[in-house]
XYZ file of C-alpha atoms in Angstrom:
134
model
C 0.000 0.000 0.000
C 1.347 3.409 -0.964
C 2.029 6.104 1.635
C -0.808 8.295 0.332
C -3.312 5.496 0.971
C -1.891 4.728 4.413
C -2.312 8.388 5.340
C -5.875 8.279 4.029
C -6.706 5.301 6.247
C -5.079 7.015 9.255
C -7.336 10.009 8.647
C -10.476 8.158 7.535
C -10.929 5.535 10.260
C -10.602 7.858 13.290
C -13.011 10.306 11.647
C -15.534 7.526 10.983
C -15.136 6.214 14.529
C -15.798 9.740 15.787
C -18.862 9.921 13.563
C -20.266 6.657 14.925
C -19.705 7.766 18.521
C -21.182 11.211 17.915
C -24.229 9.971 16.014
C -25.222 7.680 18.867
C -24.333 10.267 21.512
C -26.265 13.029 19.784
C -29.385 10.893 19.326
C -29.267 9.955 23.018
C -28.430 13.494 24.142
C -31.238 15.053 22.060
C -33.795 13.205 24.180
C -32.695 15.253 27.200
C -32.413 18.716 25.606
C -34.784 21.621 25.263
C -34.108 24.762 23.294
C -33.459 25.234 19.630
C -29.808 26.309 19.838
C -28.746 23.403 22.060
C -30.625 20.908 19.899
C -29.102 22.376 16.714
C -25.560 22.176 18.093
C -25.967 18.601 19.333
C -27.669 17.528 16.103
C -24.786 18.895 14.017
C -21.997 17.295 16.069
C -21.759 14.214 13.775
C -21.158 16.534 10.810
C -17.747 17.510 12.228
C -16.059 14.133 11.665
C -17.764 13.864 8.255
C -15.983 17.100 7.308
C -12.710 15.368 8.241
C -13.680 12.380 6.068
C -14.267 14.735 3.137
C -10.915 16.413 3.837
C -9.181 13.012 3.819
C -10.869 12.136 0.529
C -9.786 15.397 -1.111
C -6.219 14.950 0.135
C -5.937 11.374 -1.127
C -7.360 12.302 -4.539
C -5.024 15.304 -4.780
C -1.949 13.199 -3.945
C -2.680 10.137 -6.101
C -1.141 9.465 -9.492
C -2.988 10.359 -12.703
C -4.680 6.994 -13.213
C -5.919 6.798 -9.638
C -7.235 10.358 -9.913
C -8.981 9.503 -13.179
C -10.601 6.436 -11.610
C -11.822 8.515 -8.649
C -13.094 11.321 -10.893
C -15.020 8.888 -13.061
C -16.372 7.100 -9.967
C -17.510 10.444 -8.509
C -19.214 11.371 -11.796
C -20.929 7.983 -12.063
C -22.062 7.906 -8.434
C -23.249 11.523 -8.593
C -25.164 10.870 -11.781
C -26.779 7.664 -10.559
C -27.537 9.145 -7.138
C -29.050 12.333 -8.578
C -31.044 10.358 -11.130
C -32.282 8.015 -8.405
C -33.373 10.807 -6.078
C -34.912 12.704 -9.011
C -37.001 9.720 -10.112
C -37.916 9.025 -6.476
C -39.111 12.635 -6.205
C -41.188 12.253 -9.366
C -42.822 9.120 -7.961
C -43.507 10.882 -4.659
C -44.962 13.879 -6.491
C -47.266 11.578 -8.488
C -48.325 9.971 -5.196
C -47.231 6.569 -6.519
C -45.208 6.113 -3.314
C -46.097 7.104 0.214
C -44.535 10.424 1.274
C -41.819 9.870 3.906
C -40.679 12.622 6.264
C -38.248 14.974 4.506
C -35.505 14.182 7.036
C -35.789 10.487 6.207
C -34.918 11.271 2.587
C -32.316 13.989 3.182
C -30.280 11.983 5.678
C -29.703 9.206 3.114
C -28.233 11.377 0.328
C -24.614 11.275 1.551
C -24.518 7.581 2.554
C -26.077 6.561 -0.760
C -23.590 8.715 -2.675
C -20.674 7.199 -0.759
C -21.962 3.657 -1.296
C -22.406 4.293 -5.016
C -18.927 5.844 -5.124
C -17.439 2.680 -3.608
C -19.210 0.469 -6.129
C -18.301 2.731 -9.044
C -14.659 2.954 -7.935
C -14.356 -0.831 -7.774
C -15.977 -1.076 -11.219
C -13.657 1.556 -12.702
C -10.594 -0.183 -11.253
C -11.674 -3.456 -12.850
C -12.342 -1.660 -16.127
C -8.894 -0.073 -16.240
C -7.158 -3.305 -15.179
C -8.821 -5.174 -18.024
C -7.754 -2.460 -20.522
C -4.046 -2.320 -19.608
């Protein structure tokens, strides 16, 4: 494993561990809080480690070689396109009342995890594609 990827893992895993801890802590803590400001601050705590995850992703992409950067760029484009198309069509179906309307938060909270999952799948696919075309 190259140094750039080792650094990424050293940055990624602690940030994700912090996210997991803070998501559970904030959900528990919200049950005991009153007041809009306190609830807003506690609710946004899990976003802090996600910002560090994004920072780690940008740094690893910036420091990779050209092929790795191309694979990541294509994976980002594919996952963004599929994710946007999926949420767009879901919105059309909701608007047509073909599907039951969920709470807005239930939809919004899944945008980032779905994008990241699609990115992982697309990145693996792009790696296989470029390996087969060497």
